[in-house]
CSV table of C-alpha atoms in Angstrom, one decimal:
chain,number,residue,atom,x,y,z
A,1,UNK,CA,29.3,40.9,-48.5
A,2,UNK,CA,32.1,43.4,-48.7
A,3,UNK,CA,35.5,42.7,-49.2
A,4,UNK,CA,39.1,44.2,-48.8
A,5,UNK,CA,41.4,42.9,-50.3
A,6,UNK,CA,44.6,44.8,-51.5
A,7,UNK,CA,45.5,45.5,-55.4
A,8,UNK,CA,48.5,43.4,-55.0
A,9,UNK,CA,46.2,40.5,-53.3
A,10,UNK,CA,43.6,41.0,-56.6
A,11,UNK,CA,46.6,40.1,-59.0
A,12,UNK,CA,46.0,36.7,-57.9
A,13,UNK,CA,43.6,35.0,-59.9
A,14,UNK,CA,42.2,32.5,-56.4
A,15,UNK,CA,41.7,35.4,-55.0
A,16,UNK,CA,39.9,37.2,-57.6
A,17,UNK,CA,37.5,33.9,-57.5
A,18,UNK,CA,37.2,34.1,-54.2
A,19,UNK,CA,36.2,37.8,-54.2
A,20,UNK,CA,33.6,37.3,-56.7
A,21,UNK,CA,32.3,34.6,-54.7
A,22,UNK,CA,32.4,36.1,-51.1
A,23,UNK,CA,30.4,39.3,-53.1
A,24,UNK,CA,27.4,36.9,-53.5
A,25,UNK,CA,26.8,36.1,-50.1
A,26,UNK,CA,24.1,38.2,-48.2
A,27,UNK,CA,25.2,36.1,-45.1
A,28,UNK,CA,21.1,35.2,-44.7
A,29,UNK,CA,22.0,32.1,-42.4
A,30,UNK,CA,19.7,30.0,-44.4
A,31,UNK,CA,22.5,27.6,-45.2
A,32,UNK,CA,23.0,26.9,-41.4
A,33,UNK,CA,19.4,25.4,-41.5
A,34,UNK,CA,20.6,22.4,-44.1
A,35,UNK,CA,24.1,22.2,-43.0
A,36,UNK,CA,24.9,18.2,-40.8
A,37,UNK,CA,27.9,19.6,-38.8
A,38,UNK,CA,26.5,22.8,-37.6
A,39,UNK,CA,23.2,20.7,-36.8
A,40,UNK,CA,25.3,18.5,-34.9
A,41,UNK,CA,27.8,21.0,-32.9
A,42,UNK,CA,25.4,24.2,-32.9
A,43,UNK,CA,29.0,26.3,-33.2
A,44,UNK,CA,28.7,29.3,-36.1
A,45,UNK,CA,32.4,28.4,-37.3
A,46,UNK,CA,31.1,25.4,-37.9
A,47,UNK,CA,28.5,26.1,-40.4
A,48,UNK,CA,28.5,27.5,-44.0
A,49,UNK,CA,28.4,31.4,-43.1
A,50,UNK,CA,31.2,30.7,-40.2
A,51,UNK,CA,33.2,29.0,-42.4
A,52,UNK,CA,32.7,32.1,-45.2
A,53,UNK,CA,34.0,34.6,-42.7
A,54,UNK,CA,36.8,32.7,-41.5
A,55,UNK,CA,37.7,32.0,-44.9
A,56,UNK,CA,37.3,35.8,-45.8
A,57,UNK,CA,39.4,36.8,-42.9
A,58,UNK,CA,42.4,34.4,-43.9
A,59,UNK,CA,42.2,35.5,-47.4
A,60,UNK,CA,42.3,39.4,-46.3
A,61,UNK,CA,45.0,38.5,-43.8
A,62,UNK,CA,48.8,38.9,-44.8
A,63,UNK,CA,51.4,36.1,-44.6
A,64,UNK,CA,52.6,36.2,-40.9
A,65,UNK,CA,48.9,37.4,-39.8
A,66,UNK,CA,48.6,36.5,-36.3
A,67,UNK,CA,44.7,35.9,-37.0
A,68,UNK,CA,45.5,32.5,-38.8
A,69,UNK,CA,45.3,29.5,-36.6
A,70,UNK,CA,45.1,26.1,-36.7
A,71,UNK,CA,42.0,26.4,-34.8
A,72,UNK,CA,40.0,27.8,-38.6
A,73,UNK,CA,41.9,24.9,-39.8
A,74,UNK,CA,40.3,22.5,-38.1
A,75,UNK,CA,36.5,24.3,-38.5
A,76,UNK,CA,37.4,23.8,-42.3
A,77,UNK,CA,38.6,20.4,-42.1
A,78,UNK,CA,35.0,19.5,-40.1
A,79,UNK,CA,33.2,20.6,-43.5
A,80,UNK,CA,32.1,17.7,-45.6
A,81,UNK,CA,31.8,19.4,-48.8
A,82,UNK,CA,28.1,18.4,-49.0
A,83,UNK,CA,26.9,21.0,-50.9
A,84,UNK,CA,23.7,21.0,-49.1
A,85,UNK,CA,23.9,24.8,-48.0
A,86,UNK,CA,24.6,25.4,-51.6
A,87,UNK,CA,21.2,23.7,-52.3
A,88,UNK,CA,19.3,26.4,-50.0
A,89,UNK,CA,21.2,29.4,-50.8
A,90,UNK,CA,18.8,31.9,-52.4
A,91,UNK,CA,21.8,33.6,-54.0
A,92,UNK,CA,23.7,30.8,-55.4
A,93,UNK,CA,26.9,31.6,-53.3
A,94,UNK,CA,29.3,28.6,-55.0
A,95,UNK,CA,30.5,27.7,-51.3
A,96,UNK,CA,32.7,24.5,-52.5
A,97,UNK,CA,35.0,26.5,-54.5
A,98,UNK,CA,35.3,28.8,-51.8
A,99,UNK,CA,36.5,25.9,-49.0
A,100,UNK,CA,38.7,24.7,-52.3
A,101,UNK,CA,40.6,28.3,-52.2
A,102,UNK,CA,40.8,28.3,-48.3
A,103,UNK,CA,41.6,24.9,-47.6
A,104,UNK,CA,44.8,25.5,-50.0
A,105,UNK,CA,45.5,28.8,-48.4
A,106,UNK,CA,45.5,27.8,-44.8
A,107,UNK,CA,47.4,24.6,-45.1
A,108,UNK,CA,49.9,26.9,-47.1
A,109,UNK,CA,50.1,28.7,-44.0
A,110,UNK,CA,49.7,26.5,-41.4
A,111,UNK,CA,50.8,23.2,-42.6
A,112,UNK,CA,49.7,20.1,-41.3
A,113,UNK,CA,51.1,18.2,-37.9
A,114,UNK,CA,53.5,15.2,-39.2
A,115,UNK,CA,50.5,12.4,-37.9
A,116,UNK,CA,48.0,14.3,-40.2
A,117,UNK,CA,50.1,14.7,-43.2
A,118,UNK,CA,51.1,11.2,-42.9
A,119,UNK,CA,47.4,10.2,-43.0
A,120,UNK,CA,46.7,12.3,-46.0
A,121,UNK,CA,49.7,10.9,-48.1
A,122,UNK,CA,48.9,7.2,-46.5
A,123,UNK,CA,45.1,8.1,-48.0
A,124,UNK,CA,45.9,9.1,-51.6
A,125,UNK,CA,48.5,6.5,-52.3
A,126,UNK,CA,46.2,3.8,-50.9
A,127,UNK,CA,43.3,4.7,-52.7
A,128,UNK,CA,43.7,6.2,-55.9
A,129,UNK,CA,45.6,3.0,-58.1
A,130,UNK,CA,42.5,-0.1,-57.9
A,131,UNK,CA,45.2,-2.9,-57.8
A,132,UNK,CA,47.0,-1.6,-55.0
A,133,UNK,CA,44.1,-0.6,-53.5
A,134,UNK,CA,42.5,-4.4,-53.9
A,135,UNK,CA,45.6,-5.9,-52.4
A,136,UNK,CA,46.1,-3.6,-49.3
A,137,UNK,CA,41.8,-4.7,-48.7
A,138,UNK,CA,42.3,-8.3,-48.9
A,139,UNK,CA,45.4,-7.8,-46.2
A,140,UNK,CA,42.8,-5.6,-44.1
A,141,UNK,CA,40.4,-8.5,-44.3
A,142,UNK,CA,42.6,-11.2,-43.6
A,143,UNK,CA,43.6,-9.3,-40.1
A,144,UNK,CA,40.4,-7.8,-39.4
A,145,UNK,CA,39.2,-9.5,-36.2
A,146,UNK,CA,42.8,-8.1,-34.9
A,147,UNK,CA,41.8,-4.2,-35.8
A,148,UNK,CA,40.9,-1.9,-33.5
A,149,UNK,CA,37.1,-1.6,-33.2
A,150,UNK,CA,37.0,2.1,-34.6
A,151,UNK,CA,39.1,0.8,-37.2
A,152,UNK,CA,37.7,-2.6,-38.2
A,153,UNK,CA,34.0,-0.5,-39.5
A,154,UNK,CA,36.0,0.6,-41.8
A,155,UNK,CA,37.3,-2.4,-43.4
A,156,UNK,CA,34.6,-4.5,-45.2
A,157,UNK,CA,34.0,-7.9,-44.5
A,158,UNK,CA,34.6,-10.5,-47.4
A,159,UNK,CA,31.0,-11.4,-49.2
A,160,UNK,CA,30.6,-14.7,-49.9
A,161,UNK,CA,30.7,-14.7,-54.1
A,162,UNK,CA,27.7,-13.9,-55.5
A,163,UNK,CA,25.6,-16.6,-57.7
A,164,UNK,CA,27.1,-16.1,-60.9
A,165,UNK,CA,24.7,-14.6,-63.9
A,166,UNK,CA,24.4,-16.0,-67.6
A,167,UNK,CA,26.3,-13.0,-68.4
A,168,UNK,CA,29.2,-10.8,-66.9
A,169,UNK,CA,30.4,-8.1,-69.3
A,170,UNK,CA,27.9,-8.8,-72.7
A,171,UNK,CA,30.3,-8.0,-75.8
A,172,UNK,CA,30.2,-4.0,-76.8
A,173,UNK,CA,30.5,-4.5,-80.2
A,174,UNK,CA,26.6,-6.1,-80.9
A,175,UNK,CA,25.2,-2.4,-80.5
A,176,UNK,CA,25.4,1.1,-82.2
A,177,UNK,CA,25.0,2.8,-79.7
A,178,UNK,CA,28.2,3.2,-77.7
A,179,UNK,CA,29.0,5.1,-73.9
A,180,UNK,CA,32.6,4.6,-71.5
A,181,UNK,CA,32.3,3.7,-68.0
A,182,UNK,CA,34.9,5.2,-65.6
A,183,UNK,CA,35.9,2.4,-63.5
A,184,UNK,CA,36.8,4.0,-60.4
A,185,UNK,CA,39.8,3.1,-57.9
A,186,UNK,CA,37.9,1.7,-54.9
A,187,UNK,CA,34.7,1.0,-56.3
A,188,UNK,CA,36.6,-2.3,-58.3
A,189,UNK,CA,37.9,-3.7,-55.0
A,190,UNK,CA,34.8,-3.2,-52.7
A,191,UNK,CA,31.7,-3.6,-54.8
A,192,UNK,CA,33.2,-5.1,-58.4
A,193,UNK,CA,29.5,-6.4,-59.4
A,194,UNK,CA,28.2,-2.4,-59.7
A,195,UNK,CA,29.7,-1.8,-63.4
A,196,UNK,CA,29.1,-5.1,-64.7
A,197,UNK,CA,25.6,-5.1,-63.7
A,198,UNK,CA,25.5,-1.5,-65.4
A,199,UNK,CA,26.5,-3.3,-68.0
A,200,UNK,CA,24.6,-5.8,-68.4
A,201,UNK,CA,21.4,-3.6,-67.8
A,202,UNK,CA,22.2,-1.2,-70.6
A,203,UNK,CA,23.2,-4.0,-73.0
A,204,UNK,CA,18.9,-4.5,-72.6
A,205,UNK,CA,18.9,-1.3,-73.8
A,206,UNK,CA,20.6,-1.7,-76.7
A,207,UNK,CA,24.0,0.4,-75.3
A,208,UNK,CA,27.4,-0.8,-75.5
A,209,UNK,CA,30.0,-0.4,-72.7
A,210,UNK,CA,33.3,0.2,-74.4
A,211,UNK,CA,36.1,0.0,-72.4
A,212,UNK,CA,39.0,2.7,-71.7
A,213,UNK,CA,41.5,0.3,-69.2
A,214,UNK,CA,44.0,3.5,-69.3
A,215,UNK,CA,41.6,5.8,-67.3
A,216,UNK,CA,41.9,6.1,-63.4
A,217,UNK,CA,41.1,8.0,-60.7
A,218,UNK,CA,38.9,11.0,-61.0
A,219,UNK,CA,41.4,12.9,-59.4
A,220,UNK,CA,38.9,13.9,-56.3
A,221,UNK,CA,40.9,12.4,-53.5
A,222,UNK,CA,43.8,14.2,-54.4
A,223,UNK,CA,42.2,17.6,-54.6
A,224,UNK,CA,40.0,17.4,-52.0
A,225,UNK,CA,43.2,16.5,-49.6
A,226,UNK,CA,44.6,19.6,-50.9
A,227,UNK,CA,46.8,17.7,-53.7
A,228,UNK,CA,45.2,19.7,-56.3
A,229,UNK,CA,48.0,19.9,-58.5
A,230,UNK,CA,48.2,16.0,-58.7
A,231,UNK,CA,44.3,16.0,-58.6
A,232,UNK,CA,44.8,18.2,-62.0
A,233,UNK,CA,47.1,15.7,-63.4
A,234,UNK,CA,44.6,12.7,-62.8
A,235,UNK,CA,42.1,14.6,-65.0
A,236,UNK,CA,44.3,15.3,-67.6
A,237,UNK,CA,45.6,11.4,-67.4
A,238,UNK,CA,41.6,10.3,-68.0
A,239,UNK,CA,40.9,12.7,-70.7
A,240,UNK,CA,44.0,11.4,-72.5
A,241,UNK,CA,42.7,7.9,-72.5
A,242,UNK,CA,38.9,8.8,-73.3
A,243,UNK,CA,40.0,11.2,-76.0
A,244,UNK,CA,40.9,8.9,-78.9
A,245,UNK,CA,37.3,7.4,-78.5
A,246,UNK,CA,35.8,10.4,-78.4
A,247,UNK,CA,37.3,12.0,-81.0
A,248,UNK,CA,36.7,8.5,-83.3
A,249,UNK,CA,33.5,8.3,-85.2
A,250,UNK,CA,31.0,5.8,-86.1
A,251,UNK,CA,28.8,4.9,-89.2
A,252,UNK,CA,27.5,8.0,-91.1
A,253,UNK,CA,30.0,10.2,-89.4
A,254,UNK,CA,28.3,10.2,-86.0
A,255,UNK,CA,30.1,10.2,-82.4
A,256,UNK,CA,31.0,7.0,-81.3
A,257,UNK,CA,30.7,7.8,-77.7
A,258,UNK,CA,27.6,8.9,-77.0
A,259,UNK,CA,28.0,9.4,-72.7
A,260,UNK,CA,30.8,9.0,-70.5
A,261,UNK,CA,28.7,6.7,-67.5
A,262,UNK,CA,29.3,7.4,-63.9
A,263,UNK,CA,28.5,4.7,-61.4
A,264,UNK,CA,29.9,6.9,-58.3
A,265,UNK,CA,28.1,10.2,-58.1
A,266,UNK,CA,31.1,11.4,-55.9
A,267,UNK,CA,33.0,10.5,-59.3
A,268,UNK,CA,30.2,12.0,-61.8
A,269,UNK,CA,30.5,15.3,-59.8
A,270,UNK,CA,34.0,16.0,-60.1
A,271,UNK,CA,34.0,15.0,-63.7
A,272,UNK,CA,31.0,17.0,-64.7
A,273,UNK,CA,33.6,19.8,-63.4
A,274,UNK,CA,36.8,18.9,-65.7
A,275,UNK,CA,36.2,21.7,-67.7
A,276,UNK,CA,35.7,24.4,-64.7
A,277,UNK,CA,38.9,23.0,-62.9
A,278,UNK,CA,41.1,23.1,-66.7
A,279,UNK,CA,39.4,26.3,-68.0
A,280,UNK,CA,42.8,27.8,-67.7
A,281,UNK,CA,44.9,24.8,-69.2
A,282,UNK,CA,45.6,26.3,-72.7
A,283,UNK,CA,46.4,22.3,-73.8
A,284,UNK,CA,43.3,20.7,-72.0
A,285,UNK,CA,40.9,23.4,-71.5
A,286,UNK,CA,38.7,22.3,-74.7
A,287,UNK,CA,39.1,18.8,-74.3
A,288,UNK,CA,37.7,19.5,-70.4
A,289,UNK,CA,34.8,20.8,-71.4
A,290,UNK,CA,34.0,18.1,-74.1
A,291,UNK,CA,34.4,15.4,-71.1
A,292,UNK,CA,32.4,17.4,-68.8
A,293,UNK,CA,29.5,17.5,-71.3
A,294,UNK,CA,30.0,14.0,-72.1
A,295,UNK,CA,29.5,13.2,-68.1
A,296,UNK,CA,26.3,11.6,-67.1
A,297,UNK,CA,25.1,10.0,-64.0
A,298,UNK,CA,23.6,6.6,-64.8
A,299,UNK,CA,20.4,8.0,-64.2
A,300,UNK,CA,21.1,10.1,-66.2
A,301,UNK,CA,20.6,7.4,-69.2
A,302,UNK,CA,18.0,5.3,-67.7
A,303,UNK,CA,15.1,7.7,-67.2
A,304,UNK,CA,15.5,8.8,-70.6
A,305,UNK,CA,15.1,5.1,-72.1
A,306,UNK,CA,11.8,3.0,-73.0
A,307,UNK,CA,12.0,1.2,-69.4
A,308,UNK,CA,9.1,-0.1,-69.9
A,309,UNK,CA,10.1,-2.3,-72.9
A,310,UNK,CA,12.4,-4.4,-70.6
A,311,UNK,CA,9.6,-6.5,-69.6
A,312,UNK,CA,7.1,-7.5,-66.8
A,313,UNK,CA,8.8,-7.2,-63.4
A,314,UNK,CA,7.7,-8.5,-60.2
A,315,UNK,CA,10.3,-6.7,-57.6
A,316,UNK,CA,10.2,-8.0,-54.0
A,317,UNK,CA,12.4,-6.2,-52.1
A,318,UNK,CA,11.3,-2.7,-50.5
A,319,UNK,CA,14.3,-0.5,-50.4
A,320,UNK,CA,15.0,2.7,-48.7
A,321,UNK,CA,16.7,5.0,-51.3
A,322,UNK,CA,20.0,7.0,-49.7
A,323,UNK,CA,20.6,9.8,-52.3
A,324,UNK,CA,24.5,11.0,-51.6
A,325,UNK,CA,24.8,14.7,-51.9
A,326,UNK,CA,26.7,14.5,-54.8
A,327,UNK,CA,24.3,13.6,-57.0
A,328,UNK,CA,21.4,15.6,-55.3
A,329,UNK,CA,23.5,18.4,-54.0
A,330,UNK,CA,26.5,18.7,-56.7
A,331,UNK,CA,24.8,17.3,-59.8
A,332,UNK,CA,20.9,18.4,-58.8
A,333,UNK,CA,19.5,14.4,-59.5
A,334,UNK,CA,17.6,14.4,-56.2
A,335,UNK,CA,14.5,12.4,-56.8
A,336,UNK,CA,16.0,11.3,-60.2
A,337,UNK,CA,16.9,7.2,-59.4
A,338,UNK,CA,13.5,7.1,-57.2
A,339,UNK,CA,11.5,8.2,-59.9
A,340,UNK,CA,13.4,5.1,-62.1
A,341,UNK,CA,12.8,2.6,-59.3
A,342,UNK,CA,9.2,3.4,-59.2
A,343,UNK,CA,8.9,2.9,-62.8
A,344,UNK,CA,10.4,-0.1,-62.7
A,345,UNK,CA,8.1,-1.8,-59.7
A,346,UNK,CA,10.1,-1.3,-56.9
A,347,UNK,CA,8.2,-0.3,-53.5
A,348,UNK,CA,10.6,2.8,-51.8
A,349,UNK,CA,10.2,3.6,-48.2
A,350,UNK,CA,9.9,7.4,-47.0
A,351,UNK,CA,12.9,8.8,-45.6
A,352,UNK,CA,13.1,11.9,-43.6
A,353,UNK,CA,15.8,14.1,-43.6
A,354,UNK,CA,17.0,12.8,-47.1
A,355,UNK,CA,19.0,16.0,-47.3
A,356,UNK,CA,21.8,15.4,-45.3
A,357,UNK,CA,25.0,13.8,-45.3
A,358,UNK,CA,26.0,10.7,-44.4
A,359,UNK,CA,28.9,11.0,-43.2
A,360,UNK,CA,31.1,9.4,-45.4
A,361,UNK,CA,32.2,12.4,-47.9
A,362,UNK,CA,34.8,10.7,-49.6
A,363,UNK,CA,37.9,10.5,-46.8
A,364,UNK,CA,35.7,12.5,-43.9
A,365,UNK,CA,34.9,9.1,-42.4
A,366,UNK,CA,38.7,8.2,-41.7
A,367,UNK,CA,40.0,12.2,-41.3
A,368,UNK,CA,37.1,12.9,-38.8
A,369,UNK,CA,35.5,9.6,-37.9
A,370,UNK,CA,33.8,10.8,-34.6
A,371,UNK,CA,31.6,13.5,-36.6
A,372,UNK,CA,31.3,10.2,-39.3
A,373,UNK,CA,29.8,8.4,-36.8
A,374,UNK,CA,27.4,10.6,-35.8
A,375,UNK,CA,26.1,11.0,-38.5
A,376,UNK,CA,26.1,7.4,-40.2
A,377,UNK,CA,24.0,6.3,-37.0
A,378,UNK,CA,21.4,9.3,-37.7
A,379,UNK,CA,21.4,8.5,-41.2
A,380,UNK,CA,21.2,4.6,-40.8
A,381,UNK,CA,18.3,5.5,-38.3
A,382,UNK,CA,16.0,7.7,-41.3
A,383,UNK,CA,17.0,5.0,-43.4
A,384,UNK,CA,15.5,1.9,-41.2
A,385,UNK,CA,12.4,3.6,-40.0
A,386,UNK,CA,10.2,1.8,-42.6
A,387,UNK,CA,12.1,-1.6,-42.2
A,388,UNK,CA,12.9,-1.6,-45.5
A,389,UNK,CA,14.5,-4.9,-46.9
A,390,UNK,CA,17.6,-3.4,-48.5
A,391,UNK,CA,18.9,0.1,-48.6
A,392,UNK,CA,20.4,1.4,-51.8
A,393,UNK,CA,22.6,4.0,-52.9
A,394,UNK,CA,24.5,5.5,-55.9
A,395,UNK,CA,27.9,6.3,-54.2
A,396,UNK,CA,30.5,3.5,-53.3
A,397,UNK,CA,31.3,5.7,-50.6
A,398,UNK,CA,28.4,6.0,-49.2
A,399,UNK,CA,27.6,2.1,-49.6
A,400,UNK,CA,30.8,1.6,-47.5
A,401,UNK,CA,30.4,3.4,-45.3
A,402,UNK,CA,26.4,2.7,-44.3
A,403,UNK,CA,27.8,-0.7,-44.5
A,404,UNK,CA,30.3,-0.2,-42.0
A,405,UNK,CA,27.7,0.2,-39.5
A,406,UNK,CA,26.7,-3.7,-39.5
A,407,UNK,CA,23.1,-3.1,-40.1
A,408,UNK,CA,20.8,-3.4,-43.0
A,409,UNK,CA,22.8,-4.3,-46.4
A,410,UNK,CA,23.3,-1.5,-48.3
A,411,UNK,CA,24.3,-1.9,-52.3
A,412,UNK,CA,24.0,-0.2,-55.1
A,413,UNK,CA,20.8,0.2,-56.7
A,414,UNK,CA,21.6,-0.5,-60.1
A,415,UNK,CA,22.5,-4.0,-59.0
A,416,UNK,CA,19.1,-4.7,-57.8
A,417,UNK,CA,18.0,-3.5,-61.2
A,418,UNK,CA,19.9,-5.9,-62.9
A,419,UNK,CA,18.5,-9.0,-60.1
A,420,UNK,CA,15.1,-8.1,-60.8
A,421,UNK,CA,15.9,-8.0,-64.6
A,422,UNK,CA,17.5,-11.6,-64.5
A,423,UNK,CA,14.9,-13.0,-62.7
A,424,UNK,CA,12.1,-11.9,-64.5
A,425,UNK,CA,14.0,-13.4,-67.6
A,426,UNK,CA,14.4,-17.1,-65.9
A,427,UNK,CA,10.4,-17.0,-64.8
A,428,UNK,CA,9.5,-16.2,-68.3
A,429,UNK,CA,11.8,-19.2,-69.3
A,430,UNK,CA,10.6,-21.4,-66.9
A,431,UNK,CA,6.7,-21.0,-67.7
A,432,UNK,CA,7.8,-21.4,-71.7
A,433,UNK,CA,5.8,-24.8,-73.2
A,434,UNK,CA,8.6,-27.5,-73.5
C-alpha cells in the first residue's frame, strides 16, 4: 500500500510505525473473511481493510482536516482487537498496532462526548485495583434484581462457595522449581478458585507458585481505552515488583524464577508484549524484554510436563473448549489447551467457527454491548451444539461474559483439571486396604 505522508509527519516516530505497517498491506480482503464485525454488519469500514484506510487517511490528514469524523471513530471503536484478521493475513500486516496508533490519533482529534468519556474513566478506575473492584461486585450483586436487564448480564450472580479442597495454596517453598503468577484485577473478584487451582495443579508437578502481592494490573484496560500512558506506567509498576525475584538466584547459581504464569490469556498477551510497548524506555526497556520472555500461558507449562505421571483419571464431564483470541490469535496457542485435555481424559465436543470472537474483548461488552450480544449468542450457540456438560475457557473475560448469557456454566478449564485431579486422589484413598 502506498503512502503519503509529509517529511514533517515522518519525524514522528507513530507515524513512522504506522508507515511501515500500512506498506505491508496488499489490501487482499482476506482478513474480511475471518473478521466477527464485518461478518455481522457486511459494511467495508467495518472490517480490517476499511478500518486500514480510514486509519491511513486520518494519519495523512492535517490537524483541522475536514475528512476526520466521529463517524471513523465509531468504525474503530466497533473493532474488537481480535486479531483474527491478523491470523489470515498472508503478509503479516500487524493490524493491532495500527488501531493502537489510530485510536490515539482520532480521539486526539475528536475527543470523546462527556457520557462516553465518563464511561471510559468509570471503566478503568473500577476495574484495574482487585479490592475496589471486589467491593463495587458484591454492591452490584446485592442490587442486582433492581438492574436494568441489559445491565444485570453483566453483573455475575453470587456462587454458592465451592466444597472446600484438602488444599488451597500448597506452601512454595517444598519445590525447586519456582514460577510467579500474575493475579489479575478482576479475575480475584469473579472467579478467585482459577489461581489457586493453578496452584495446586502445578504443586503435582513439582512447581512452586511464589507470590509477588505488589504486582497489579497488566496495564491492558488502560491502553486499550486509549490511557496508554497510564497503561505504560502499570507495566513498569509489575516489572518493579517481579524484578527482585527475577533477578535473585537459586541453588548452584540458577534463576529462581523459571516462568512468569498467566491464567488470563487477555493478560498473557499484553505481557508477552512488555518489551515491544518499553522498547524505547531507556530505564525499562531491558527489564521489558526479560518479563516478556519470562511470559507463558499456563499451557504453556503443562503440555511440556510428564502429565501422564499425575495418575489414572476417569474425567466425566464433556466440555466444549472456547479458545479466546488472545491466546489463539495474539499468542498463536490455538489447539494448545485441547491437545492437554485430551491427554488428560477429557472428551471435547467439536466446535465450529472456533475462530471468532466472542464478544467480550476485554471492555467491548459494556462499550458496544449490542454487537456483544450478537455475538455471545452466536458463540454460546457453536458452543452448545454438542450439549456438552460444561464449557471451558482460558480468559476471565470471556468466562464472564459466556456466563452472562444464563446458559451452560462456563469456568475455567484449569479448574476442572484440578476437580478431576482431587478426585482421582480420594478414589484411590478410598479403595486403599484399611
Amino acid at each position: 500500500m502506498q503512502t503519503h505522508f509529509s517529511e514533517a509527519a515522518r519525524a514522528k516516530p507513530h507515524i513512522v510505525e504506522a508507515d511501515r505497517i500500512l506498506r505491508t498491506c496488499v489490501h487482499c480482503g482476506f482478513c474480511n473473511a475471518t473478521c466477527p464485525t464485518y461478518q455481522l454488519l457486511g459494511d467495508e469500514r467495518d472490517g480490517p481493510r476499511g478500518r486500514i484506510y480510514l486509519i491511513k487517511e486520518l494519519l495523512e490528514s492535517e490537524d483541522g482536516d475536514e475528512q476526520v469524523t466521529q463517524e471513523t471513530q465509531l468504525h474503530l471503536d466497533r473493532c474488537l482487537s481480535c486479531r483474527s484478521c491478523e491470523t489470515t493475513c498472508p503478509s503479516g500486516v500487524e493490524y493491532h498496532k495500527l488501531l493502537d496508533i489510530g485510536r490515539a490519533e482520532i480521539d486526539r482529534r475528536v475527543g470523546r462526548r462527556p457520557g462516553e468519556r465518563a464511561l471510559r474513566l468509570g471503566l478503568r478506575t473500577a476495574l484495574v485495583e482487585p479490592k475496589r473492584f471486589q467491593a463495587l461486585l458484591a454492591l452490584g450483586q446485592t442490587f442486582r434484581p433492581l438492574a436494568p436487564h441489559d445491565l444485570r448480564d453483566k453483573i455475575p450472580a453470587r456462587q454458592p462457595p465451592r466444597q472446600p479442597l484438602r488444599h488451597q495454596r500448597p506452601d512454595p517453598a517444598r519445590h525447586a522449581r519456582q514460577m510467579l503468577i500474575l493475579e489479575g484485577c478482576v479475575q480475584p473478584g469473579l472467579a478467585p478458585n482459577t489461581n489457586d487451582a493453578t496452584a495446586r495443579v502445578l504443586d503435582r508437578l513439582g512447581i512452586g507458585i511464589k507470590p509477588a502481592r505488589e504486582a497489579g494490573c497488566c496495564g491492558a484496560i488502560d491502553f486499550h481505552l486509549n490511557a496508554q500512558d497510564a497503561g505504560r506506567e502499570r507495566m513498569r509498576a509489575n516489572i518493579d515488583a517481579w524484578w527482585p525475584l527475577i533477578e535473585s538466584t537459586g541453588e548452584a547459581g540458577t534463576a529462581s524464577v523459571e516462568a512468569i504464569v498467566q491464567t488470563a490469556s487477555g493478560c498473557g498477551a499484553f505481557v508477552k508484549e512488555y518489551g515491544e510497548m518499553l522498547a524505547d524506555d531507556p530505564e525499562y526497556a531491558t527489564k521489558a524484554r526479560r518479563v516478556s520472555e519470562l511470559a507463558k500461558d499456563l499451557v504453556e507449562i503443562l503440555r511440556e510436563e510428564d502429565l501422564e505421571a499425575l495418575g489414572e483419571r476417569h474425567p466425566a464431564a464433556r466440555l466444549a473448549f472456547h479458545c479466546p483470541c488472545t491466546l489463539q490469535h495474539a499468542q498463536k496457542l490455538g489447539g494448545a489447551v485441547e491437545t492437554v485435555l485430551t491427554r488428560l481424559g477429557f472428551a471435547l465436543a467439536p466446535v465450529q467457527d472456533g475462530h471468532l470472537c466472542c464478544g467480550s474483548a476485554g471492555t467491548y461488552s459494556i462499550t458496544q454491548p449490542t454487537l456483544a450480544k450478537r455475538l455471545r449468542d452466536n458463540k454460546l450457540d457453536a458452543l452448545e451444539a454438542q450439549a456438552p456438560d460444561t464449557i471451558v475457557t482460558a480468559n476471565i473475560g470471556c468466562q464472564s461474559h459466556l456466563n452472562g448469557a444464563g446458559r451452560t456454566p462456563v469456568r475455567h478449564w484449569i479448574e476442572l483439571v484440578d476437580e478431576c485431579l482431587e478426585t482421582s486422589d480420594s478414589r484411590r484413598t478410598d479403595l486403599r486396604p484399611s
